[in-house]
PDB file of C-alpha atoms in Angstrom:
ATOM      1  CA  MET L 122      35.433 -36.290 -29.256  1.00 50.00           C
ATOM      2  CA  ASP L 123      32.362 -36.511 -27.420  1.00 49.00           C
ATOM      3  CA  SER L 124      32.581 -35.004 -24.071  1.00 47.00           C
ATOM      4  CA  GLY L 125      29.267 -36.386 -22.691  1.00 49.00           C
ATOM      5  CA  ILE L 126      27.918 -32.964 -22.162  1.00 42.00           C
ATOM      6  CA  GLN L 127      24.653 -32.299 -23.684  1.00 48.00           C
ATOM      7  CA  THR L 128      22.974 -29.101 -24.516  1.00 43.00           C
ATOM      8  CA  CYS L 129      19.241 -28.178 -24.517  1.00 42.00           C
ATOM      9  CA  PRO L 130      18.826 -26.504 -28.140  1.00 41.00           C
ATOM     10  CA  SER L 131      14.816 -26.223 -27.628  1.00 40.00           C
ATOM     11  CA  LEU L 132      15.063 -23.604 -24.776  1.00 37.00           C
ATOM     12  CA  GLN L 133      17.059 -20.440 -24.577  1.00 39.00           C
ATOM     13  CA  VAL L 134      18.013 -18.713 -21.396  1.00 36.00           C
ATOM     14  CA  LYS L 135      17.091 -15.174 -20.849  1.00 38.00           C
ATOM     15  CA  GLU L 136      17.913 -12.694 -18.335  1.00 37.00           C
ATOM     16  CA  SER L 137      15.290 -12.873 -15.488  1.00 36.00           C
ATOM     17  CA  ASN L 138      14.004  -9.576 -14.010  1.00 37.00           C
ATOM     18  CA  GLY L 139      11.194 -10.972 -11.763  1.00 38.00           C
ATOM     19  CA  ILE L 140      10.796 -12.404  -8.315  1.00 38.00           C
ATOM     20  CA  HIS L 141      10.392 -15.855  -9.630  1.00 39.00           C
ATOM     21  CA  GLY L 142      13.401 -16.096 -11.877  1.00 38.00           C
ATOM     22  CA  SER L 143      16.092 -14.660  -9.341  1.00 38.00           C
ATOM     23  CA  VAL L 144      15.153 -16.866  -6.495  1.00 38.00           C
ATOM     24  CA  MET L 145      14.383 -19.927  -8.633  1.00 42.00           C
ATOM     25  CA  GLU L 146      17.959 -19.651 -10.259  1.00 42.00           C
ATOM     26  CA  VAL L 147      19.597 -19.842  -6.835  1.00 37.00           C
ATOM     27  CA  MET L 148      17.501 -22.717  -5.801  1.00 40.00           C
ATOM     28  CA  ILE L 149      18.042 -24.868  -9.051  1.00 40.00           C
ATOM     29  CA  SER L 150      21.962 -24.069  -8.706  1.00 43.00           C
ATOM     30  CA  PHE L 151      21.973 -25.261  -5.034  1.00 40.00           C
ATOM     31  CA  PHE L 152      19.988 -28.431  -5.706  1.00 39.00           C
ATOM     32  CA  LEU L 153      22.054 -29.528  -8.728  1.00 41.00           C
ATOM     33  CA  PHE L 154      25.488 -28.952  -7.182  1.00 40.00           C
ATOM     34  CA  GLN L 155      24.536 -30.017  -3.587  1.00 45.00           C
ATOM     35  CA  TYR L 156      22.604 -33.153  -4.215  1.00 42.00           C
ATOM     36  CA  LEU L 157      23.411 -34.616  -7.652  1.00 47.00           C
ATOM     37  CA  PRO L 158      26.576 -36.869  -7.607  1.00 49.00           C
ATOM     38  CA  ILE L 159      29.723 -35.657  -9.635  1.00 45.00           C
ATOM     39  CA  SER L 160      29.163 -38.413 -12.241  1.00 48.00           C
ATOM     40  CA  ALA L 161      25.617 -37.440 -12.811  1.00 46.00           C
ATOM     41  CA  THR L 162      26.383 -33.621 -13.192  1.00 43.00           C
ATOM     42  CA  GLN L 163      28.934 -34.404 -16.055  1.00 49.00           C
ATOM     43  CA  HIS L 164      26.054 -35.621 -18.008  1.00 50.00           C
ATOM     44  CA  LEU L 165      23.057 -33.996 -16.666  1.00 49.00           C
ATOM     45  CA  CYS L 166      24.016 -30.907 -15.014  1.00 49.00           C
ATOM     46  CA  LEU L 167      24.360 -28.487 -18.191  1.00 51.00           C
ATOM     47  CA  PRO L 168      21.070 -29.645 -20.004  1.00 52.00           C
ATOM     48  CA  VAL L 169      19.077 -29.810 -16.836  1.00 49.00           C
ATOM     49  CA  PHE L 170      20.506 -26.571 -15.440  1.00 47.00           C
ATOM     50  CA  THR L 171      19.850 -24.733 -18.737  1.00 50.00           C
ATOM     51  CA  CYS L 172      16.409 -25.890 -19.397  1.00 48.00           C
ATOM     52  CA  LEU L 173      15.443 -25.112 -15.770  1.00 44.00           C
ATOM     53  CA  LEU L 174      16.908 -21.681 -15.853  1.00 46.00           C
ATOM     54  CA  ALA L 175      14.998 -21.134 -19.146  1.00 47.00           C
ATOM     55  CA  LEU L 176      11.821 -22.280 -17.293  1.00 44.00           C
ATOM     56  CA  ALA L 177      12.538 -19.862 -14.275  1.00 43.00           C
ATOM     57  CA  ALA L 178      13.287 -16.873 -16.563  1.00 45.00           C
ATOM     58  CA  SER L 179      10.117 -17.423 -18.238  1.00 42.00           C
ATOM     59  CA  LEU L 180       7.959 -17.210 -15.270  1.00 39.00           C
ATOM     60  CA  PRO L 181       6.010 -14.060 -14.980  1.00 42.00           C
ATOM     61  CA  ALA L 182       7.277 -11.465 -12.224  1.00 50.00           C
ATOM     62  CA  PHE L 183       4.548 -10.568  -9.531  1.00 60.00           C
ATOM     63  CA  ASP L 184       4.786  -6.915  -9.741  1.00 75.00           C
ATOM     64  CA  ILE L 185       3.301  -5.016  -6.769  1.00 89.00           C
ATOM     65  CA  LYS L 186       3.551  -1.484  -7.917  1.00 85.00           C
ATOM     66  CA  ASN L 187       3.882   0.428  -4.673  1.00 92.00           C
ATOM     67  CA  LEU L 188       5.812  -2.158  -2.543  1.00 94.00           C
ATOM     68  CA  HIS L 189       9.119  -0.221  -2.902  1.00 93.00           C
ATOM     69  CA  LEU L 190       7.535   3.131  -2.441  1.00 94.00           C
ATOM     70  CA  LEU L 191       6.038   2.167   0.926  1.00 94.00           C
ATOM     71  CA  ASN L 192       9.114   0.329   1.921  1.00 93.00           C
ATOM     72  CA  GLY L 193       7.225  -3.004   2.055  1.00 91.00           C
ATOM     73  CA  THR L 194       8.545  -6.590   1.725  1.00 89.00           C
ATOM     74  CA  LEU L 195       6.947  -9.727   0.643  1.00 88.00           C
ATOM     75  CA  ASP L 196       7.754 -11.211   4.024  1.00 88.00           C
ATOM     76  CA  GLU L 197       5.286  -9.064   5.895  1.00 92.00           C
ATOM     77  CA  ILE L 198       2.335  -9.494   3.590  1.00 94.00           C
ATOM     78  CA  MET L 199      -0.345 -11.097   5.450  1.00 92.00           C
ATOM     79  CA  ASN L 200      -2.227 -12.756   2.409  1.00 88.00           C
ATOM     80  CA  VAL L 201       0.866 -14.283   0.884  1.00 81.00           C
ATOM     81  CA  PRO L 202       1.149 -17.916   1.603  1.00 70.00           C
ATOM     82  CA  SER L 203       3.573 -18.381   4.527  1.00 58.00           C
ATOM     83  CA  GLU L 204       6.228 -20.921   5.241  1.00 51.00           C
ATOM     84  CA  SER L 205       5.028 -24.544   5.188  1.00 41.00           C
ATOM     85  CA  SER L 206       6.712 -27.622   6.498  1.00 37.00           C
ATOM     86  CA  GLN L 207       7.932 -30.253   3.944  1.00 42.00           C
ATOM     87  CA  LEU L 208       9.780 -33.648   4.367  1.00 41.00           C
ATOM     88  CA  ASP L 209      13.083 -33.916   2.589  1.00 44.00           C
ATOM     89  CA  ASN L 210      13.843 -36.898   0.321  1.00 47.00           C
ATOM     90  CA  ASP L 211      15.011 -39.064   3.103  1.00 48.00           C
ATOM     91  CA  GLY L 212      11.473 -38.472   4.608  1.00 44.00           C
ATOM     92  CA  LYS L 213      12.922 -37.617   8.189  1.00 42.00           C
ATOM     93  CA  HIS L 214      14.033 -34.130   8.055  1.00 40.00           C
ATOM     94  CA  VAL L 215      11.803 -31.146   8.005  1.00 38.00           C
ATOM     95  CA  ARG L 216      12.601 -28.089   6.093  1.00 35.00           C
ATOM     96  CA  GLN L 217      10.735 -24.663   5.841  1.00 36.00           C
ATOM     97  CA  VAL L 218       9.727 -23.843   2.306  1.00 36.00           C
ATOM     98  CA  ARG L 219       8.243 -20.330   1.353  1.00 39.00           C
ATOM     99  CA  ASP L 220       6.456 -19.695  -1.917  1.00 43.00           C
ATOM    100  CA  ILE L 221       8.539 -17.742  -4.291  1.00 40.00           C
ATOM    101  CA  ALA L 222       5.867 -15.325  -5.247  1.00 46.00           C
ATOM    102  CA  PRO L 223       2.265 -14.853  -4.121  1.00 52.00           C
ATOM    103  CA  HIS L 224      -0.452 -16.716  -5.653  1.00 50.00           C
ATOM    104  CA  GLN L 225      -3.983 -15.338  -6.451  1.00 54.00           C
ATOM    105  CA  PRO L 226      -6.455 -16.819  -3.889  1.00 57.00           C
ATOM    106  CA  ALA L 227      -8.163 -19.765  -5.600  1.00 51.00           C
ATOM    107  CA  GLY L 228     -11.740 -19.116  -6.894  1.00 53.00           C
ATOM    108  CA  HIS L 229     -11.887 -15.472  -5.637  1.00 68.00           C
ATOM    109  CA  GLY L 230      -9.187 -13.369  -6.983  1.00 87.00           C
ATOM    110  CA  TRP L 231      -7.517 -10.631  -4.770  1.00 94.00           C
ATOM    111  CA  PRO L 232      -9.522  -8.419  -2.379  1.00 97.00           C
ATOM    112  CA  LYS L 233     -10.379  -5.232  -4.002  1.00 97.00           C
ATOM    113  CA  ASP L 234     -10.123  -3.392  -0.521  1.00 98.00           C
ATOM    114  CA  CYS L 235      -9.628  -4.471   2.952  1.00 98.00           C
ATOM    115  CA  SER L 236     -13.391  -5.046   3.482  1.00 97.00           C
ATOM    116  CA  GLU L 237     -12.983  -8.288   1.504  1.00 97.00           C
ATOM    117  CA  ILE L 238     -10.289  -9.610   3.905  1.00 96.00           C
ATOM    118  CA  PRO L 239     -11.923 -12.545   5.825  1.00 94.00           C
ATOM    119  CA  ALA L 240     -13.535 -11.401   9.329  1.00 91.00           C
ATOM    120  CA  GLY L 241     -11.426 -12.283  12.163  1.00 92.00           C
ATOM    121  CA  SER L 242      -8.119 -11.717  10.312  1.00 95.00           C
ATOM    122  CA  ARG L 243      -5.352  -9.951  11.990  1.00 96.00           C
ATOM    123  CA  SER L 244      -4.649  -6.094  11.185  1.00 97.00           C
ATOM    124  CA  GLY L 245      -1.402  -5.904   8.940  1.00 97.00           C
ATOM    125  CA  VAL L 246      -0.123  -5.458   5.485  1.00 97.00           C
ATOM    126  CA  TYR L 247      -2.016  -7.208   2.675  1.00 97.00           C
ATOM    127  CA  ILE L 248      -2.275  -7.167  -1.214  1.00 97.00           C
ATOM    128  CA  ILE L 249      -5.361  -5.721  -2.726  1.00 97.00           C
ATOM    129  CA  GLN L 250      -6.306  -5.271  -6.366  1.00 96.00           C
ATOM    130  CA  PRO L 251      -8.804  -2.413  -6.842  1.00 97.00           C
ATOM    131  CA  LYS L 252     -11.147  -3.095  -9.984  1.00 95.00           C
ATOM    132  CA  GLY L 253      -9.163  -2.512 -13.221  1.00 93.00           C
ATOM    133  CA  LEU L 254      -5.858  -1.844 -11.385  1.00 94.00           C
ATOM    134  CA  HIS L 255      -2.676  -3.523 -10.576  1.00 94.00           C
ATOM    135  CA  HIS L 256      -1.812  -5.073  -7.192  1.00 95.00           C
ATOM    136  CA  LEU L 257      -1.001  -2.852  -4.238  1.00 97.00           C
ATOM    137  CA  VAL L 258       0.005  -3.396  -0.813  1.00 97.00           C
ATOM    138  CA  VAL L 259      -1.974  -1.444   2.094  1.00 98.00           C
ATOM    139  CA  TYR L 260      -2.500  -1.676   5.776  1.00 98.00           C
ATOM    140  CA  CYS L 261      -5.861  -3.297   6.745  1.00 98.00           C
ATOM    141  CA  GLU L 262      -7.222  -2.264  10.092  1.00 97.00           C
ATOM    142  CA  MET L 263      -9.159  -5.270  11.366  1.00 96.00           C
ATOM    143  CA  ASN L 264      -9.872  -4.341  14.828  1.00 92.00           C
ATOM    144  CA  VAL L 265     -11.758  -1.071  14.628  1.00 86.00           C
ATOM    145  CA  THR L 266     -15.592  -1.349  14.306  1.00 87.00           C
ATOM    146  CA  ASN L 267     -15.931  -4.754  12.678  1.00 89.00           C
ATOM    147  CA  GLY L 268     -12.670  -4.197  10.823  1.00 94.00           C
ATOM    148  CA  GLY L 269     -12.313  -4.230   7.092  1.00 97.00           C
ATOM    149  CA  TRP L 270     -10.770  -0.605   6.932  1.00 98.00           C
ATOM    150  CA  THR L 271      -8.262   0.443   4.414  1.00 98.00           C
ATOM    151  CA  VAL L 272      -5.486   2.727   5.801  1.00 98.00           C
ATOM    152  CA  ILE L 273      -4.971   5.472   3.441  1.00 98.00           C
ATOM    153  CA  GLN L 274      -3.100   7.840   5.944  1.00 98.00           C
ATOM    154  CA  ARG L 275      -1.146   7.524   9.134  1.00 98.00           C
ATOM    155  CA  ASN L 276       1.077  10.157  10.765  1.00 98.00           C
ATOM    156  CA  GLN L 277       2.794  10.735  14.103  1.00 97.00           C
ATOM    157  CA  LYS L 278       4.197  14.021  15.581  1.00 95.00           C
ATOM    158  CA  ASP L 279       7.550  12.574  15.750  1.00 94.00           C
ATOM    159  CA  THR L 280       7.458  10.970  12.048  1.00 95.00           C
ATOM    160  CA  PRO L 281      10.672  10.605  10.020  1.00 94.00           C
ATOM    161  CA  VAL L 282       8.508  11.046   7.057  1.00 95.00           C
ATOM    162  CA  THR L 283       8.811  14.314   5.100  1.00 93.00           C
ATOM    163  CA  TRP L 284       5.472  15.346   4.061  1.00 97.00           C
ATOM    164  CA  ALA L 285       6.432  18.391   2.002  1.00 97.00           C
ATOM    165  CA  GLU L 286       6.436  16.109  -1.223  1.00 98.00           C
ATOM    166  CA  SER L 287       5.843  16.802  -4.855  1.00 98.00           C
ATOM    167  CA  TRP L 288       2.377  16.194  -6.790  1.00 98.00           C
ATOM    168  CA  SER L 289       3.860  12.816  -8.305  1.00 98.00           C
ATOM    169  CA  THR L 290       5.077  11.474  -5.018  1.00 98.00           C
ATOM    170  CA  TYR L 291       1.890  12.322  -3.252  1.00 98.00           C
ATOM    171  CA  LYS L 292       0.017  10.621  -6.393  1.00 98.00           C
ATOM    172  CA  TYR L 293       1.589   7.113  -6.053  1.00 98.00           C
ATOM    173  CA  GLY L 294       2.332   7.220  -2.334  1.00 98.00           C
ATOM    174  CA  PHE L 295       5.308   7.286   0.102  1.00 98.00           C
ATOM    175  CA  GLY L 296       6.375   6.559   3.631  1.00 97.00           C
ATOM    176  CA  ASN L 297       6.337   3.107   5.311  1.00 96.00           C
ATOM    177  CA  VAL L 298       3.140   0.876   5.126  1.00 96.00           C
ATOM    178  CA  ARG L 299       4.042  -0.388   8.601  1.00 94.00           C
ATOM    179  CA  SER L 300       3.986   3.110  10.274  1.00 95.00           C
ATOM    180  CA  GLU L 301       3.578   6.576   8.726  1.00 97.00           C
ATOM    181  CA  TYR L 302       2.385   6.745   4.818  1.00 98.00           C
ATOM    182  CA  TRP L 303       0.282   8.276   2.456  1.00 98.00           C
ATOM    183  CA  LEU L 304      -1.245   5.408   0.250  1.00 98.00           C
ATOM    184  CA  GLY L 305      -1.211   7.626  -2.971  1.00 98.00           C
ATOM    185  CA  THR L 306      -3.912  10.006  -4.053  1.00 98.00           C
ATOM    186  CA  GLU L 307      -4.433   8.228  -7.494  1.00 98.00           C
ATOM    187  CA  TYR L 308      -4.939   4.836  -5.580  1.00 98.00           C
ATOM    188  CA  ILE L 309      -7.281   6.522  -3.099  1.00 98.00           C
ATOM    189  CA  HIS L 310      -9.365   7.644  -6.033  1.00 98.00           C
ATOM    190  CA  GLN L 311      -9.226   4.256  -7.584  1.00 98.00           C
ATOM    191  CA  ILE L 312     -10.444   2.541  -4.522  1.00 98.00           C
ATOM    192  CA  SER L 313     -13.064   5.076  -3.661  1.00 98.00           C
ATOM    193  CA  LYS L 314     -14.782   4.742  -7.104  1.00 97.00           C
ATOM    194  CA  GLN L 315     -15.530   1.094  -6.757  1.00 97.00           C
ATOM    195  CA  LYS L 316     -18.314   1.508  -4.467  1.00 96.00           C
ATOM    196  CA  VAL L 317     -19.951   4.121  -2.195  1.00 97.00           C
ATOM    197  CA  TYR L 318     -17.388   4.457   0.804  1.00 98.00           C
ATOM    198  CA  GLN L 319     -17.262   5.983   4.378  1.00 98.00           C
ATOM    199  CA  VAL L 320     -14.345   7.451   5.975  1.00 98.00           C
ATOM    200  CA  ARG L 321     -12.974   7.650   9.580  1.00 98.00           C
ATOM    201  CA  PHE L 322     -10.417  10.091  10.788  1.00 98.00           C
ATOM    202  CA  VAL L 323      -8.946   9.059  13.971  1.00 98.00           C
ATOM    203  CA  ILE L 324      -7.025  11.737  15.992  1.00 98.00           C
ATOM    204  CA  GLN L 325      -4.872  11.479  19.196  1.00 98.00           C
ATOM    205  CA  ASP L 326      -4.951  14.857  20.818  1.00 97.00           C
ATOM    206  CA  SER L 327      -2.338  16.475  23.049  1.00 95.00           C
ATOM    207  CA  THR L 328      -3.621  14.834  26.217  1.00 96.00           C
ATOM    208  CA  ASP L 329      -3.478  11.274  24.547  1.00 97.00           C
ATOM    209  CA  ASN L 330      -7.204  11.084  24.168  1.00 97.00           C
ATOM    210  CA  ILE L 331      -8.367   9.258  21.051  1.00 97.00           C
ATOM    211  CA  ASN L 332     -11.248  11.086  19.150  1.00 98.00           C
ATOM    212  CA  PHE L 333     -12.845  10.367  15.563  1.00 97.00           C
ATOM    213  CA  ALA L 334     -14.724  11.946  13.010  1.00 98.00           C
ATOM    214  CA  ASP L 335     -16.914   9.665  10.756  1.00 98.00           C
ATOM    215  CA  TYR L 336     -18.407  10.861   7.375  1.00 98.00           C
ATOM    216  CA  ASN L 337     -21.004   8.579   5.912  1.00 97.00           C
ATOM    217  CA  LEU L 338     -19.750   9.376   2.254  1.00 97.00           C
ATOM    218  CA  PHE L 339     -16.235   9.611   0.795  1.00 98.00           C
ATOM    219  CA  SER L 340     -14.710   9.776  -2.715  1.00 98.00           C
ATOM    220  CA  VAL L 341     -11.904  11.395  -4.449  1.00 98.00           C
ATOM    221  CA  GLU L 342     -12.375  12.407  -7.990  1.00 98.00           C
ATOM    222  CA  ASP L 343      -9.752  11.660 -10.674  1.00 98.00           C
ATOM    223  CA  GLU L 344      -6.730  13.745 -11.448  1.00 98.00           C
ATOM    224  CA  SER L 345      -8.221  15.532 -14.370  1.00 98.00           C
ATOM    225  CA  HIS L 346     -10.701  16.981 -11.694  1.00 98.00           C
ATOM    226  CA  GLY L 347      -7.940  17.866  -9.122  1.00 98.00           C
ATOM    227  CA  TYR L 348      -8.530  14.839  -6.871  1.00 98.00           C
ATOM    228  CA  ARG L 349     -11.437  16.792  -5.572  1.00 98.00           C
ATOM    229  CA  LEU L 350     -12.678  15.678  -2.122  1.00 98.00           C
ATOM    230  CA  ARG L 351     -16.246  14.670  -1.434  1.00 98.00           C
ATOM    231  CA  LEU L 352     -17.590  14.066   2.174  1.00 98.00           C
ATOM    232  CA  GLY L 353     -20.926  13.250   3.524  1.00 97.00           C
ATOM    233  CA  SER L 354     -22.656  13.853   6.774  1.00 97.00           C
ATOM    234  CA  TYR L 355     -20.501  13.942  10.125  1.00 97.00           C
ATOM    235  CA  THR L 356     -20.726  12.141  13.331  1.00 97.00           C
ATOM    236  CA  GLY L 357     -17.982  11.492  16.004  1.00 98.00           C
ATOM    237  CA  THR L 358     -16.095  13.143  18.904  1.00 98.00           C
ATOM    238  CA  ALA L 359     -13.521  15.042  17.138  1.00 98.00           C
ATOM    239  CA  GLY L 360     -15.655  17.881  15.961  1.00 96.00           C
ATOM    240  CA  ASP L 361     -16.654  18.377  12.174  1.00 97.00           C
ATOM    241  CA  ALA L 362     -13.430  20.199  10.882  1.00 97.00           C
ATOM    242  CA  MET L 363     -13.469  18.909   7.370  1.00 98.00           C
ATOM    243  CA  THR L 364     -16.834  20.555   6.394  1.00 95.00           C
ATOM    244  CA  SER L 365     -16.645  24.015   8.029  1.00 82.00           C
ATOM    245  CA  ASP L 366     -19.067  26.662   7.123  1.00 81.00           C
ATOM    246  CA  ASN L 367     -16.124  29.052   6.925  1.00 90.00           C
ATOM    247  CA  PRO L 368     -14.923  28.932   3.137  1.00 90.00           C
ATOM    248  CA  ASN L 369     -11.439  29.819   4.119  1.00 93.00           C
ATOM    249  CA  THR L 370     -11.021  26.671   6.042  1.00 94.00           C
ATOM    250  CA  MET L 371     -13.248  24.321   4.238  1.00 96.00           C
ATOM    251  CA  HIS L 372     -11.870  21.033   3.014  1.00 98.00           C
ATOM    252  CA  ASP L 373     -14.840  19.096   1.665  1.00 98.00           C
ATOM    253  CA  ASN L 374     -15.148  19.936  -2.097  1.00 97.00           C
ATOM    254  CA  MET L 375     -11.658  21.099  -2.312  1.00 98.00           C
ATOM    255  CA  LYS L 376      -9.128  19.998  -4.819  1.00 98.00           C
ATOM    256  CA  PHE L 377      -5.891  18.677  -3.672  1.00 98.00           C
ATOM    257  CA  SER L 378      -2.777  20.706  -3.645  1.00 98.00           C
ATOM    258  CA  THR L 379       0.799  20.102  -3.211  1.00 98.00           C
ATOM    259  CA  LYS L 380       4.120  22.454  -3.069  1.00 98.00           C
ATOM    260  CA  ASP L 381       4.431  22.294  -6.869  1.00 98.00           C
ATOM    261  CA  ARG L 382       0.753  22.327  -7.962  1.00 98.00           C
ATOM    262  CA  ASP L 383      -1.310  24.943  -6.320  1.00 98.00           C
ATOM    263  CA  GLN L 384      -5.089  24.273  -6.599  1.00 98.00           C
ATOM    264  CA  ASP L 385      -6.386  26.033  -3.375  1.00 97.00           C
ATOM    265  CA  THR L 386      -8.601  29.133  -3.233  1.00 97.00           C
ATOM    266  CA  TYR L 387      -5.834  31.209  -1.620  1.00 96.00           C
ATOM    267  CA  SER L 388      -3.744  33.761  -3.289  1.00 95.00           C
ATOM    268  CA  LYS L 389      -0.612  31.930  -2.210  1.00 96.00           C
ATOM    269  CA  ASN L 390       0.308  28.285  -2.090  1.00 97.00           C
ATOM    270  CA  CYS L 391      -0.975  26.729   1.150  1.00 97.00           C
ATOM    271  CA  ALA L 392       0.629  23.347   0.624  1.00 98.00           C
ATOM    272  CA  TYR L 393       4.041  24.965   0.202  1.00 98.00           C
ATOM    273  CA  SER L 394       3.435  27.548   3.046  1.00 97.00           C
ATOM    274  CA  TYR L 395       2.426  24.780   5.580  1.00 97.00           C
ATOM    275  CA  GLU L 396       4.744  21.914   4.147  1.00 97.00           C
ATOM    276  CA  GLY L 397       2.187  19.217   3.195  1.00 98.00           C
ATOM    277  CA  GLY L 398      -0.065  18.179   0.582  1.00 98.00           C
ATOM    278  CA  TRP L 399      -3.870  18.356   1.416  1.00 98.00           C
ATOM    279  CA  TRP L 400      -7.176  19.513   0.330  1.00 98.00           C
ATOM    280  CA  TYR L 401      -6.709  23.256   1.188  1.00 98.00           C
ATOM    281  CA  SER L 402      -9.130  26.210   0.718  1.00 97.00           C
ATOM    282  CA  ALA L 403      -7.573  29.265   2.095  1.00 96.00           C
ATOM    283  CA  CYS L 404      -5.879  27.534   4.042  1.00 95.00           C
ATOM    284  CA  TYR L 405      -7.151  25.056   6.594  1.00 96.00           C
ATOM    285  CA  SER L 406      -8.684  23.870   9.822  1.00 96.00           C
ATOM    286  CA  VAL L 407      -7.241  20.453   9.450  1.00 98.00           C
ATOM    287  CA  ARG L 408      -3.569  19.813   8.660  1.00 97.00           C
ATOM    288  CA  LEU L 409      -2.580  16.069   9.135  1.00 98.00           C
ATOM    289  CA  ASN L 410      -0.187  15.697   6.479  1.00 98.00           C
ATOM    290  CA  PHE L 411       2.736  17.365   8.366  1.00 96.00           C
ATOM    291  CA  LYS L 412       6.068  16.655   9.905  1.00 95.00           C
ATOM    292  CA  GLY L 413       5.477  17.826  13.547  1.00 94.00           C
ATOM    293  CA  GLY L 414       2.278  18.494  15.717  1.00 93.00           C
ATOM    294  CA  MET L 415      -0.813  18.276  13.392  1.00 97.00           C
ATOM    295  CA  THR L 416      -4.153  20.299  13.708  1.00 97.00           C
ATOM    296  CA  TRP L 417      -7.763  19.085  13.904  1.00 98.00           C
ATOM    297  CA  GLY L 418     -10.063  22.003  14.173  1.00 96.00           C
ATOM    298  CA  SER L 419     -10.376  23.392  17.631  1.00 95.00           C
ATOM    299  CA  LEU L 420      -9.500  19.906  19.217  1.00 97.00           C
ATOM    300  CA  CYS L 421      -5.697  20.289  18.817  1.00 95.00           C
ATOM    301  CA  LYS L 422      -4.181  23.202  17.044  1.00 94.00           C
ATOM    302  CA  GLY L 423      -0.646  22.232  16.162  1.00 95.00           C
ATOM    303  CA  ASN L 424      -0.283  19.701  18.731  1.00 96.00           C
ATOM    304  CA  CYS L 425      -2.155  16.667  17.817  1.00 97.00           C
ATOM    305  CA  LYS L 426       0.038  13.605  18.196  1.00 97.00           C
ATOM    306  CA  SER L 427      -1.113  11.217  15.661  1.00 98.00           C
ATOM    307  CA  SER L 428      -3.619  10.766  12.865  1.00 98.00           C
ATOM    308  CA  LEU L 429      -5.315   7.818  11.047  1.00 98.00           C
ATOM    309  CA  ILE L 430      -7.598   8.051   7.936  1.00 98.00           C
ATOM    310  CA  LEU L 431      -9.588   4.806   7.206  1.00 98.00           C
ATOM    311  CA  ILE L 432     -12.035   3.952   4.360  1.00 98.00           C
ATOM    312  CA  LYS L 433     -14.354   1.197   3.664  1.00 97.00           C
ATOM    313  CA  PRO L 434     -17.919   0.722   1.902  1.00 97.00           C
ATOM    314  CA  ALA L 435     -20.733   2.531   3.473  1.00 95.00           C
ATOM    315  CA  LEU L 436     -22.928   0.117   5.588  1.00 82.00           C
ATOM    316  CA  TYR L 437     -25.947   0.632   3.603  1.00 69.00           C
ATOM    317  CA  CYS L 438     -24.462  -0.048  -0.016  1.00 47.00           C
TER     318      CYS L 438
END
């Protein structure tokens, strides 16, 4: 006997593992069982539900590689379409609808770094996509010196973040994109190879004064070259602590070291001894990746309160 229930043989439902699918399935289920009359669901529910679930499952997942590593959420991303008002079917009630997953900006693509975020935008968490790379979340500082700065490091003296991490953890980033974090040595390299970049180190000293050190060139070489740091000329108020004349405390032209990969010039492992990955020589005049009081040259030795490292394309390029 014909039960009146139809099937949808042309589509097969498969398990969804993306942002689109899981949310879409809940929305479809709610719509069908909440709004369709019982008589309609007897004949339409199964084929419609099956077909729509198959469609939802086939939608591509929007994969932001470092979102979970930096404890980020889609809700806080500034260049994801926010909630918009739509009228219900009765034309009277307004409901809030948020896009299930981010859309690529029409006609332009995702910004390659924070310098491509429109002027006048607020500081916050944004999606970028460096050339040839997948999507990333970063914090964009839009209020300092004309904005457009990509934050690659932020730390505070009382941070909950443990900076004594492994090579692989430093490579792909850790922390919290809204507060203290390391963007990832690999991602810093990928961003800095796109153009000629400059860098600004912002240091809060023990008396709460804010000082800065600008270097007009900044790049990080690839992993096969040890993520070696290259800096240009210094200007600022913090003092030039990164390009010291003392080979034992030099950071410019040094490879990156972590507790499990020693690439410094010292007989021991500086990163292991001083509990944080960095561009060490033998060993340091700057220590910013550290849980506790930080160091910047003679400005504050072990009692700096906070640090911020920002990069953006050099002004003359």
